[in-house]
Amino acid sequence: RGLMRMPRRVSQAHQRRAGVVLPLCNVDGVPCILFEKRSRHLRAHPDEVCLPGGMVSAASDISIVSTCLREMAEEIEGINPNDVTVLGVLRCNWGEVHHLTGIAVTPVVCFIGEIGGKVLKPNPDEVAECFTVPLVSLLDRERWVHRKDYAPIFTGGPHIIWGLTGYIIERFLKDVLARYSLHV
C-alpha cells in the first residue's frame, strides 16, 4: 500500500523533474539501504549524503524508472540494471518534497540484491563514496532527530542523513516498513 504502481511515462506536470532510487540490498545477508556521499567538488549539495538518481532526460528517459536506473548506472559501477527489481514508487507529499528541493523528485524503491561480495565503484565525478546502513539501524527511533519545519535527520550511520534523503527514508520506514511486523 505504501508503494504506488509504476507510472507509464514521465509526467510533464512539473517543469523540473528528477528521480532517485531507494536501493534496498543485503550485505552478507543483512538488509540495508545503499547511500552515496556526493563528491565535494560538485556545485550543488557537495559532500552530502544522497540516494542514486538525477534529473529526467527528456531525450532518453521514457519513464521515471528509466531515469533512476540510468542515473544509478552512471553513478555506481558494479550494479547491473538488469539485476535490479523495481518494487514501486514511494508515495510522497509533493508539497513537502518541492519545498525541500524546488524540484519534483520521485523515489523509486528497488531491490539490488546481495552486494556484500561485490565491488561497487563510485563515479568520482559525482560520488565520493558509497555506503550502506542496516535497516535495523534506520528503524531505531533513538537515532533520528525531529525538529518542527525541518526534514528528519538520521544520526546513526557513518554519515548524517538529512534533507530530502532523510525525508524519503523516513517516508519509506513509516509508510512501507511500519506495515510489517519485523523481528530483529
Coordinates of N, CA, C and O in Angstrom, one line a residue:
R1 N 0.8 -1.2 0.0 CA 0.0 0.0 0.0 C 0.8 1.3 0.0 O 0.4 2.3 -0.5
G2 N 2.0 1.2 0.6 CA 2.9 2.4 0.7 C 3.5 2.7 -0.6 O 4.1 3.8 -0.8
L3 N 3.5 1.7 -1.6 CA 4.1 1.9 -2.9 C 3.0 2.0 -3.9 O 2.1 1.3 -3.9
M4 N 3.2 2.9 -4.9 CA 2.3 3.0 -6.0 C 2.7 2.2 -7.1 O 3.9 1.8 -7.2
R5 N 1.8 1.8 -8.0 CA 2.2 1.1 -9.2 C 3.1 2.1 -10.1 O 3.0 3.3 -9.9
M6 N 3.8 1.5 -11.0 CA 4.7 2.3 -11.8 C 4.0 3.2 -12.8 O 3.1 2.7 -13.5
P7 N 4.4 4.4 -12.9 CA 3.8 5.3 -13.9 C 4.3 4.8 -15.3 O 5.4 4.3 -15.5
R8 N 3.4 5.0 -16.3 CA 3.8 4.5 -17.7 C 4.8 5.4 -18.3 O 5.6 5.0 -19.1
R9 N 4.8 6.7 -18.0 CA 5.8 7.6 -18.7 C 6.1 8.7 -17.7 O 5.4 8.9 -16.7
V10 N 7.1 9.5 -18.1 CA 7.4 10.6 -17.2 C 6.4 11.7 -17.3 O 6.0 12.1 -18.4
S11 N 5.9 12.1 -16.2 CA 4.8 13.2 -16.1 C 5.4 14.5 -16.5 O 6.5 14.8 -16.1
Q12 N 4.6 15.3 -17.2 CA 5.1 16.7 -17.5 C 4.4 17.7 -16.6 O 4.4 18.9 -16.9
A13 N 3.9 17.3 -15.5 CA 3.2 18.1 -14.5 C 4.1 19.2 -13.9 O 3.6 20.3 -13.6
H14 N 5.4 18.9 -13.8 CA 6.3 19.8 -13.2 C 7.4 20.1 -14.2 O 7.8 19.2 -15.0
Q15 N 7.9 21.3 -14.2 CA 8.9 21.7 -15.1 C 10.3 21.0 -14.9 O 10.9 20.6 -15.8
R16 N 10.6 20.9 -13.6 CA 11.9 20.3 -13.2 C 11.6 19.0 -12.5 O 11.1 18.9 -11.5
R17 N 12.0 17.8 -13.2 CA 11.7 16.5 -12.7 C 13.0 15.7 -12.4 O 13.9 15.8 -13.2
A18 N 13.0 14.9 -11.4 CA 14.1 14.1 -11.1 C 13.6 12.8 -10.5 O 12.4 12.7 -10.0
G19 N 14.4 11.8 -10.5 CA 14.1 10.5 -9.8 C 15.2 10.0 -9.0 O 16.4 10.3 -9.4
V20 N 15.0 9.4 -7.9 CA 16.0 8.8 -7.1 C 15.6 7.3 -6.8 O 14.4 7.0 -6.8
V21 N 16.6 6.5 -6.7 CA 16.4 5.1 -6.3 C 16.6 5.0 -4.8 O 17.6 5.5 -4.3
L22 N 15.7 4.3 -4.2 CA 15.8 3.9 -2.8 C 16.3 2.4 -2.9 O 15.5 1.5 -3.1
P23 N 17.6 2.2 -2.9 CA 18.2 0.9 -3.2 C 18.3 0.0 -2.0 O 19.2 0.0 -1.2
L24 N 17.3 -0.9 -1.9 CA 17.4 -1.9 -0.8 C 18.4 -3.0 -1.3 O 18.4 -3.3 -2.5
C25 N 19.1 -3.5 -0.3 CA 20.1 -4.5 -0.6 C 20.4 -5.4 0.6 O 19.9 -5.1 1.7
N26 N 21.1 -6.4 0.4 CA 21.6 -7.2 1.5 C 23.2 -7.1 1.5 O 23.8 -7.1 0.4
V27 N 23.7 -7.0 2.7 CA 25.2 -7.0 2.8 C 25.5 -8.2 3.7 O 25.2 -8.2 4.9
D28 N 26.0 -9.3 3.1 CA 26.3 -10.5 3.9 C 25.0 -11.0 4.6 O 25.0 -11.4 5.7
G29 N 23.9 -10.9 3.9 CA 22.6 -11.3 4.4 C 21.9 -10.3 5.3 O 20.7 -10.6 5.7
V30 N 22.4 -9.2 5.6 CA 21.8 -8.1 6.4 C 21.1 -7.1 5.5 O 21.7 -6.5 4.7
P31 N 19.8 -6.9 5.7 CA 19.0 -6.0 4.9 C 19.5 -4.5 5.2 O 19.6 -4.1 6.3
C32 N 19.8 -3.8 4.1 CA 20.4 -2.5 4.2 C 19.8 -1.6 3.1 O 19.1 -2.0 2.2
I33 N 20.1 -0.3 3.2 CA 19.9 0.7 2.1 C 21.2 1.2 1.7 O 22.1 1.5 2.6
L34 N 21.5 1.3 0.4 CA 22.7 1.8 -0.1 C 22.6 3.3 -0.3 O 21.6 3.8 -0.9
F35 N 23.5 4.1 0.1 CA 23.6 5.5 0.0 C 24.8 6.0 -0.7 O 25.8 5.2 -0.8
E36 N 24.8 7.2 -1.2 CA 26.0 7.8 -1.8 C 26.4 9.1 -1.0 O 25.5 9.7 -0.4
K37 N 27.7 9.4 -1.0 CA 28.1 10.7 -0.5 C 28.6 11.4 -1.7 O 29.5 10.9 -2.4
R38 N 28.0 12.6 -2.0 CA 28.4 13.3 -3.2 C 29.8 13.8 -3.1 O 30.3 14.1 -2.1
S39 N 30.4 13.9 -4.3 CA 31.7 14.5 -4.4 C 31.8 15.9 -3.9 O 30.8 16.7 -4.0
R40 N 32.9 16.3 -3.2 CA 32.9 17.6 -2.6 C 33.1 18.7 -3.6 O 32.9 19.9 -3.3
H41 N 33.5 18.4 -4.9 CA 33.7 19.4 -5.9 C 32.4 19.8 -6.7 O 32.5 20.6 -7.5
L42 N 31.3 19.1 -6.4 CA 30.1 19.4 -7.1 C 29.5 20.7 -6.7 O 29.7 21.1 -5.5
R43 N 28.9 21.4 -7.6 CA 28.3 22.7 -7.3 C 27.1 22.6 -6.4 O 27.0 23.4 -5.5
A44 N 26.3 21.7 -6.6 CA 25.0 21.6 -5.8 C 25.2 20.4 -4.8 O 25.6 19.3 -5.1
H45 N 25.0 20.8 -3.5 CA 25.0 19.8 -2.4 C 26.3 19.0 -2.3 O 26.2 17.8 -2.2
P46 N 27.4 19.6 -2.4 CA 28.7 18.9 -2.3 C 28.8 18.2 -0.9 O 28.3 18.7 0.1
D47 N 29.4 17.0 -0.9 CA 29.7 16.3 0.3 C 28.5 15.8 1.1 O 28.6 15.5 2.3
E48 N 27.3 15.9 0.5 CA 26.1 15.5 1.2 C 25.7 14.1 0.9 O 26.1 13.6 -0.2
V49 N 25.0 13.4 1.8 CA 24.5 12.1 1.6 C 23.3 12.1 0.7 O 22.4 13.0 0.9
C50 N 23.2 11.2 -0.3 CA 22.0 11.2 -1.1 C 21.7 9.8 -1.6 O 22.4 8.8 -1.2
L51 N 20.6 9.6 -2.3 CA 20.3 8.4 -3.0 C 20.7 8.5 -4.4 O 20.7 9.6 -5.0
P52 N 21.0 7.4 -5.1 CA 21.4 7.5 -6.5 C 20.2 8.1 -7.3 O 19.0 7.7 -7.0
G53 N 20.5 8.9 -8.3 CA 19.4 9.5 -9.1 C 19.9 10.8 -9.7 O 21.0 11.2 -9.5
G54 N 18.9 11.4 -10.4 CA 19.2 12.7 -11.0 C 18.0 13.2 -11.9 O 16.9 12.6 -11.8
M55 N 18.3 14.2 -12.7 CA 17.3 14.8 -13.5 C 16.8 13.9 -14.6 O 17.6 13.2 -15.2
V56 N 15.6 14.1 -14.9 CA 15.0 13.4 -16.1 C 15.6 13.9 -17.4 O 15.7 15.2 -17.5
S57 N 16.0 13.1 -18.3 CA 16.5 13.4 -19.6 C 15.3 13.2 -20.6 O 14.9 12.1 -20.9
A58 N 14.7 14.4 -21.0 CA 13.6 14.3 -21.9 C 13.9 13.5 -23.2 O 13.1 12.9 -23.8
A59 N 15.2 13.6 -23.6 CA 15.6 12.9 -24.8 C 15.7 11.4 -24.7 O 15.4 10.7 -25.7
S60 N 16.0 10.9 -23.5 CA 16.3 9.5 -23.5 C 15.4 8.7 -22.4 O 15.4 7.5 -22.5
D61 N 14.8 9.4 -21.5 CA 14.1 8.7 -20.4 C 12.6 8.5 -20.8 O 11.9 9.5 -20.9
I62 N 12.2 7.3 -20.9 CA 10.8 7.1 -21.2 C 9.9 7.0 -20.0 O 8.7 7.1 -20.0
S63 N 10.5 6.7 -18.8 CA 9.8 6.6 -17.6 C 10.7 7.1 -16.4 O 11.9 7.2 -16.6
I64 N 10.1 7.3 -15.3 CA 10.9 7.7 -14.1 C 11.8 6.5 -13.7 O 12.9 6.8 -13.2
V65 N 11.4 5.3 -14.0 CA 12.3 4.2 -13.7 C 13.5 4.2 -14.6 O 14.6 4.0 -14.1
S66 N 13.3 4.5 -15.9 CA 14.5 4.6 -16.7 C 15.4 5.7 -16.3 O 16.7 5.5 -16.4
T67 N 14.9 6.8 -15.8 CA 15.7 7.9 -15.3 C 16.6 7.3 -14.1 O 17.8 7.5 -14.1
C68 N 15.9 6.7 -13.2 CA 16.6 6.2 -12.0 C 17.6 5.1 -12.3 O 18.8 5.2 -11.8
L69 N 17.3 4.2 -13.1 CA 18.3 3.1 -13.4 C 19.5 3.7 -14.2 O 20.6 3.3 -14.0
R70 N 19.2 4.6 -15.1 CA 20.3 5.3 -15.9 C 21.2 6.0 -15.0 O 22.4 5.9 -15.0
E71 N 20.6 6.8 -14.1 CA 21.5 7.6 -13.2 C 22.3 6.7 -12.2 O 23.4 7.0 -12.0
M72 N 21.6 5.6 -11.7 CA 22.4 4.8 -10.8 C 23.5 4.1 -11.5 O 24.6 4.0 -10.9
A73 N 23.3 3.7 -12.8 CA 24.4 3.1 -13.5 C 25.5 4.1 -13.8 O 26.7 3.7 -13.8
E74 N 25.2 5.3 -14.0 CA 26.2 6.4 -14.3 C 27.0 6.6 -13.0 O 28.2 6.9 -13.1
E75 N 26.3 6.6 -11.8 CA 27.0 7.0 -10.6 C 27.7 5.8 -9.9 O 28.7 6.1 -9.2
I76 N 27.3 4.6 -10.1 CA 27.9 3.5 -9.4 C 28.1 2.3 -10.3 O 27.2 1.7 -10.8
E77 N 29.4 2.0 -10.6 CA 29.7 0.9 -11.4 C 29.7 -0.3 -10.6 O 30.2 -0.3 -9.4
G78 N 29.1 -1.4 -11.1 CA 29.1 -2.7 -10.3 C 27.6 -3.1 -10.0 O 27.4 -4.2 -9.5
I79 N 26.7 -2.2 -10.3 CA 25.3 -2.6 -10.2 C 24.7 -2.8 -11.6 O 24.6 -1.8 -12.3
N80 N 24.3 -4.0 -11.9 CA 23.8 -4.3 -13.2 C 22.3 -3.9 -13.2 O 21.5 -4.5 -12.5
P81 N 21.9 -2.9 -14.0 CA 20.5 -2.6 -14.1 C 19.5 -3.8 -14.4 O 18.4 -3.8 -13.9
N82 N 20.0 -4.8 -15.1 CA 19.2 -5.9 -15.4 C 18.9 -6.8 -14.2 O 18.0 -7.6 -14.2
D83 N 19.8 -6.7 -13.2 CA 19.6 -7.4 -11.9 C 18.8 -6.7 -10.9 O 18.6 -7.2 -9.8
V84 N 18.3 -5.5 -11.2 CA 17.6 -4.7 -10.2 C 16.1 -5.0 -10.3 O 15.5 -5.1 -11.4
T85 N 15.4 -5.3 -9.2 CA 14.0 -5.5 -9.2 C 13.3 -4.2 -8.7 O 13.6 -3.7 -7.6
V86 N 12.5 -3.7 -9.6 CA 11.7 -2.4 -9.2 C 10.5 -2.9 -8.4 O 9.7 -3.7 -8.9
L87 N 10.4 -2.3 -7.2 CA 9.2 -2.7 -6.3 C 8.1 -1.7 -6.4 O 6.9 -2.1 -6.2
G88 N 8.4 -0.4 -6.7 CA 7.3 0.6 -6.9 C 7.8 2.0 -6.6 O 8.9 2.2 -6.3
V89 N 6.9 2.9 -6.7 CA 7.1 4.3 -6.4 C 6.7 4.7 -5.0 O 5.5 4.3 -4.7
L90 N 7.5 5.3 -4.3 CA 7.2 5.7 -2.9 C 6.2 6.9 -3.0 O 6.5 7.9 -3.6
R91 N 5.1 6.8 -2.2 CA 4.2 7.9 -2.1 C 4.8 9.0 -1.3 O 5.3 8.8 -0.2
C92 N 4.8 10.2 -1.8 CA 5.4 11.4 -1.1 C 4.4 12.5 -1.1 O 3.6 12.6 -2.0
N93 N 4.5 13.5 -0.2 CA 3.8 14.7 -0.2 C 4.6 15.6 -1.1 O 5.6 16.2 -0.7
W94 N 4.1 15.9 -2.4 CA 4.8 16.7 -3.3 C 5.1 18.1 -2.8 O 6.1 18.7 -3.2
G95 N 4.2 18.6 -2.1 CA 4.4 19.9 -1.5 C 5.6 20.0 -0.6 O 6.4 20.9 -0.7
E96 N 5.8 18.9 0.2 CA 6.9 18.8 1.1 C 8.2 18.6 0.3 O 9.2 19.2 0.6
V97 N 8.2 17.8 -0.7 CA 9.3 17.5 -1.5 C 9.8 18.7 -2.2 O 10.9 19.1 -2.2
H98 N 8.8 19.4 -2.9 CA 9.1 20.6 -3.6 C 9.7 21.7 -2.7 O 10.6 22.4 -3.1
H99 N 9.2 21.8 -1.5 CA 9.7 22.8 -0.5 C 11.1 22.5 -0.2 O 11.9 23.4 0.0
L100 N 11.5 21.2 -0.1 CA 12.9 20.8 0.3 C 13.8 21.0 -0.9 O 15.0 21.3 -0.6
T101 N 13.4 20.9 -2.1 CA 14.3 20.9 -3.2 C 14.0 21.9 -4.3 O 14.9 22.2 -5.1
G102 N 12.8 22.3 -4.5 CA 12.4 23.1 -5.7 C 12.3 22.2 -6.9 O 12.1 22.8 -8.0
I103 N 12.3 20.9 -6.8 CA 12.2 20.0 -7.9 C 11.3 18.9 -7.5 O 11.2 18.5 -6.4
A104 N 10.5 18.4 -8.5 CA 9.6 17.3 -8.3 C 10.4 16.0 -8.4 O 10.9 15.6 -9.4
V105 N 10.7 15.4 -7.2 CA 11.6 14.2 -7.1 C 10.7 13.0 -6.8 O 9.9 13.0 -5.9
T106 N 10.8 12.0 -7.7 CA 10.1 10.7 -7.5 C 11.0 9.6 -7.0 O 12.0 9.3 -7.7
P107 N 10.8 9.1 -5.8 CA 11.6 8.0 -5.3 C 11.1 6.7 -5.8 O 9.9 6.4 -5.7
V108 N 11.9 5.9 -6.4 CA 11.6 4.5 -6.9 C 12.3 3.5 -6.0 O 13.5 3.5 -5.9
V109 N 11.5 2.6 -5.4 CA 12.1 1.6 -4.5 C 12.5 0.4 -5.3 O 11.7 -0.1 -6.1
C110 N 13.8 0.0 -5.1 CA 14.3 -1.1 -5.9 C 15.0 -2.1 -4.9 O 15.5 -1.6 -3.9
F111 N 15.1 -3.3 -5.3 CA 16.0 -4.3 -4.6 C 17.2 -4.6 -5.6 O 16.9 -5.0 -6.7
I112 N 18.4 -4.3 -5.1 CA 19.6 -4.5 -6.0 C 20.3 -5.8 -5.6 O 21.3 -6.1 -6.2
G113 N 19.8 -6.6 -4.7 CA 20.3 -7.9 -4.4 C 21.4 -7.8 -3.3 O 21.6 -6.9 -2.5
E114 N 22.2 -8.9 -3.2 CA 23.3 -9.1 -2.3 C 24.5 -8.4 -2.8 O 24.9 -8.6 -4.0
I115 N 25.0 -7.4 -2.1 CA 26.2 -6.7 -2.6 C 27.4 -6.9 -1.7 O 28.5 -6.2 -1.9
G116 N 27.3 -7.8 -0.7 CA 28.5 -8.0 0.2 C 29.7 -8.4 -0.5 O 30.8 -8.0 -0.1
G117 N 29.6 -9.2 -1.5 CA 30.8 -9.6 -2.2 C 31.2 -8.8 -3.5 O 32.1 -9.1 -4.2
K118 N 30.3 -7.8 -3.8 CA 30.5 -7.0 -5.0 C 31.5 -5.8 -4.7 O 31.5 -5.3 -3.7
V119 N 32.2 -5.5 -5.8 CA 33.0 -4.2 -5.7 C 32.2 -3.2 -6.4 O 31.9 -3.2 -7.6
L120 N 31.7 -2.2 -5.6 CA 31.0 -1.0 -6.2 C 32.0 0.1 -6.3 O 32.7 0.5 -5.4
K121 N 32.0 0.6 -7.6 CA 33.0 1.7 -7.8 C 32.2 3.0 -8.1 O 31.6 3.1 -9.2
P122 N 32.2 4.0 -7.2 CA 31.6 5.2 -7.5 C 32.2 6.0 -8.6 O 33.5 6.0 -8.7
N123 N 31.4 6.7 -9.4 CA 31.9 7.6 -10.4 C 32.5 8.8 -9.7 O 31.7 9.6 -9.1
P124 N 33.8 9.0 -9.7 CA 34.4 10.1 -8.9 C 34.0 11.5 -9.3 O 34.1 12.5 -8.5
D125 N 33.4 11.6 -10.5 CA 32.9 13.0 -11.0 C 31.7 13.4 -10.2 O 31.4 14.6 -10.1
E126 N 31.0 12.4 -9.6 CA 29.7 12.7 -8.9 C 29.7 12.2 -7.5 O 29.0 12.7 -6.7
V127 N 30.3 11.0 -7.2 CA 30.2 10.3 -6.0 C 31.5 10.1 -5.3 O 32.4 9.6 -5.9
A128 N 31.6 10.6 -4.0 CA 32.9 10.4 -3.3 C 32.9 8.9 -2.7 O 34.0 8.3 -2.7
E129 N 31.8 8.4 -2.3 CA 31.8 7.1 -1.7 C 30.4 6.5 -1.7 O 29.4 7.3 -1.7
C130 N 30.3 5.2 -1.6 CA 29.0 4.5 -1.4 C 29.1 3.8 0.0 O 30.2 3.4 0.4
F131 N 28.0 3.8 0.7 CA 28.0 3.1 2.0 C 26.6 2.6 2.2 O 25.6 3.0 1.6
T132 N 26.4 1.6 3.1 CA 25.1 1.1 3.5 C 24.8 1.3 4.9 O 25.7 1.5 5.7
V133 N 23.5 1.4 5.2 CA 23.1 1.4 6.6 C 22.1 0.3 6.8 O 21.1 0.2 6.0
P134 N 22.3 -0.5 7.8 CA 21.3 -1.6 8.0 C 19.9 -1.1 8.4 O 19.8 -0.1 9.0
L135 N 18.9 -1.7 7.9 CA 17.5 -1.3 8.2 C 17.2 -1.3 9.7 O 16.5 -0.4 10.1
V136 N 17.8 -2.2 10.4 CA 17.6 -2.2 11.9 C 18.1 -0.9 12.5 O 17.5 -0.4 13.4
S137 N 19.2 -0.3 12.0 CA 19.6 0.9 12.5 C 18.7 2.1 12.1 O 18.4 3.0 12.9
L138 N 18.2 2.0 10.9 CA 17.3 3.1 10.4 C 16.0 3.0 11.2 O 15.3 4.0 11.3
L139 N 15.6 1.8 11.6 CA 14.3 1.7 12.4 C 14.4 2.1 13.8 O 13.4 2.2 14.5
D140 N 15.6 2.3 14.3 CA 15.8 2.7 15.7 C 15.5 4.2 15.9 O 16.3 5.1 15.4
R141 N 14.4 4.5 16.5 CA 13.9 5.9 16.6 C 14.9 6.8 17.4 O 14.9 8.0 17.2
E142 N 15.7 6.2 18.2 CA 16.7 7.0 19.0 C 17.8 7.6 18.1 O 18.5 8.5 18.6
R143 N 17.9 7.1 16.9 CA 18.9 7.6 16.0 C 18.4 8.7 15.1 O 19.2 9.1 14.2
W144 N 17.2 9.1 15.3 CA 16.6 10.2 14.5 C 16.4 11.5 15.3 O 16.1 11.4 16.5
V145 N 16.6 12.6 14.7 CA 16.3 13.9 15.2 C 15.2 14.5 14.5 O 15.2 14.6 13.2
H146 N 14.1 15.0 15.2 CA 13.0 15.7 14.5 C 12.9 17.1 15.1 O 12.9 17.3 16.3
R147 N 12.8 18.0 14.2 CA 12.6 19.4 14.5 C 11.4 20.0 13.7 O 11.4 19.7 12.5
K148 N 10.6 20.8 14.3 CA 9.4 21.3 13.6 C 9.9 22.1 12.3 O 10.9 22.9 12.4
D149 N 9.3 21.9 11.2 CA 9.5 22.5 9.9 C 10.9 22.2 9.3 O 11.3 22.9 8.4
Y150 N 11.5 21.1 9.7 CA 12.7 20.6 9.1 C 12.5 19.1 8.7 O 11.8 18.4 9.4
A151 N 13.3 18.7 7.7 CA 13.3 17.3 7.4 C 14.0 16.5 8.5 O 14.8 17.0 9.2
P152 N 13.6 15.2 8.7 CA 14.2 14.4 9.8 C 15.7 14.2 9.5 O 16.1 14.2 8.3
I153 N 16.4 14.0 10.6 CA 17.9 13.8 10.5 C 18.2 12.4 11.1 O 17.9 12.2 12.3
F154 N 18.9 11.6 10.4 CA 19.4 10.3 10.9 C 20.8 10.4 11.3 O 21.7 10.8 10.5
T155 N 21.1 10.1 12.5 CA 22.5 10.3 13.1 C 23.2 8.9 13.4 O 24.3 9.0 13.9
G156 N 22.6 7.8 13.0 CA 23.1 6.5 13.4 C 24.0 5.8 12.4 O 24.2 4.6 12.6
G157 N 24.5 6.5 11.4 CA 25.3 5.8 10.4 C 26.7 6.4 10.3 O 27.0 7.3 11.1
P158 N 27.4 6.1 9.3 CA 28.8 6.6 9.1 C 28.7 8.1 8.7 O 29.7 8.8 8.9
H159 N 27.6 8.6 8.2 CA 27.4 10.0 7.8 C 26.0 10.4 8.2 O 25.1 9.6 8.2
I160 N 25.8 11.7 8.5 CA 24.5 12.2 8.8 C 23.6 12.2 7.5 O 24.1 12.6 6.4
I161 N 22.4 11.8 7.7 CA 21.4 11.7 6.6 C 20.3 12.7 6.9 O 19.7 12.6 7.9
W162 N 20.1 13.7 6.0 CA 19.2 14.7 6.3 C 18.6 15.3 5.0 O 18.8 14.7 3.9
G163 N 17.8 16.3 5.1 CA 17.2 16.9 3.9 C 16.3 16.0 3.2 O 15.6 15.2 3.8
L164 N 16.3 16.1 1.9 CA 15.4 15.2 1.1 C 15.6 13.7 1.3 O 14.7 13.0 1.4
T165 N 16.9 13.4 1.4 CA 17.2 11.9 1.7 C 16.6 11.5 3.0 O 16.0 10.4 3.1
G166 N 16.7 12.3 4.1 CA 16.1 11.9 5.3 C 14.6 11.8 5.3 O 14.0 10.9 5.8
Y167 N 14.0 12.8 4.5 CA 12.6 12.8 4.3 C 12.1 11.5 3.6 O 11.2 10.8 4.1
I168 N 12.8 11.1 2.5 CA 12.4 9.9 1.8 C 12.6 8.7 2.6 O 11.7 7.8 2.6
I169 N 13.7 8.5 3.3 CA 13.9 7.3 4.1 C 12.9 7.2 5.2 O 12.3 6.2 5.5
E170 N 12.5 8.3 5.9 CA 11.5 8.3 6.9 C 10.1 7.9 6.3 O 9.4 7.2 6.9
R171 N 9.8 8.5 5.1 CA 8.5 8.1 4.5 C 8.5 6.6 4.2 O 7.5 5.9 4.4
F172 N 9.6 6.0 3.8 CA 9.7 4.6 3.5 C 9.5 3.8 4.8 O 8.7 2.8 4.8
L173 N 10.2 4.2 5.8 CA 10.0 3.5 7.1 C 8.6 3.6 7.6 O 8.1 2.5 8.1
K174 N 8.0 4.7 7.6 CA 6.6 4.9 8.1 C 5.6 4.3 7.2 O 4.6 3.7 7.7
D175 N 5.7 4.5 5.9 CA 4.6 4.1 5.0 C 4.7 2.7 4.5 O 3.7 2.1 4.0
V176 N 5.9 2.2 4.5 CA 6.1 0.8 3.9 C 6.5 -0.2 5.0 O 5.7 -1.1 5.3
L177 N 7.6 0.0 5.7 CA 8.1 -1.0 6.6 C 7.2 -1.0 7.9 O 7.1 -2.1 8.5
A178 N 6.6 0.1 8.3 CA 5.8 0.1 9.5 C 4.6 -0.8 9.4 O 4.0 -1.2 10.4
R179 N 4.2 -1.2 8.2 CA 3.0 -2.0 8.0 C 3.3 -3.5 8.3 O 2.4 -4.3 8.3
Y180 N 4.6 -3.8 8.5 CA 5.0 -5.2 8.7 C 5.5 -5.4 10.1 O 6.1 -4.5 10.7
S181 N 5.4 -6.6 10.6 CA 5.9 -7.0 11.9 C 7.3 -7.5 11.7 O 7.5 -8.5 11.0
L182 N 8.3 -6.7 12.1 CA 9.7 -7.0 11.9 C 10.3 -7.6 13.1 O 10.1 -7.1 14.2
H183 N 11.0 -8.7 12.9 CA 11.7 -9.4 14.1 C 13.2 -9.2 13.9 O 13.8 -9.7 12.9
V184 N 13.8 -8.3 14.7 CA 15.2 -8.0 14.6 C 15.9 -8.5 15.8 O 15.4 -8.7 16.9

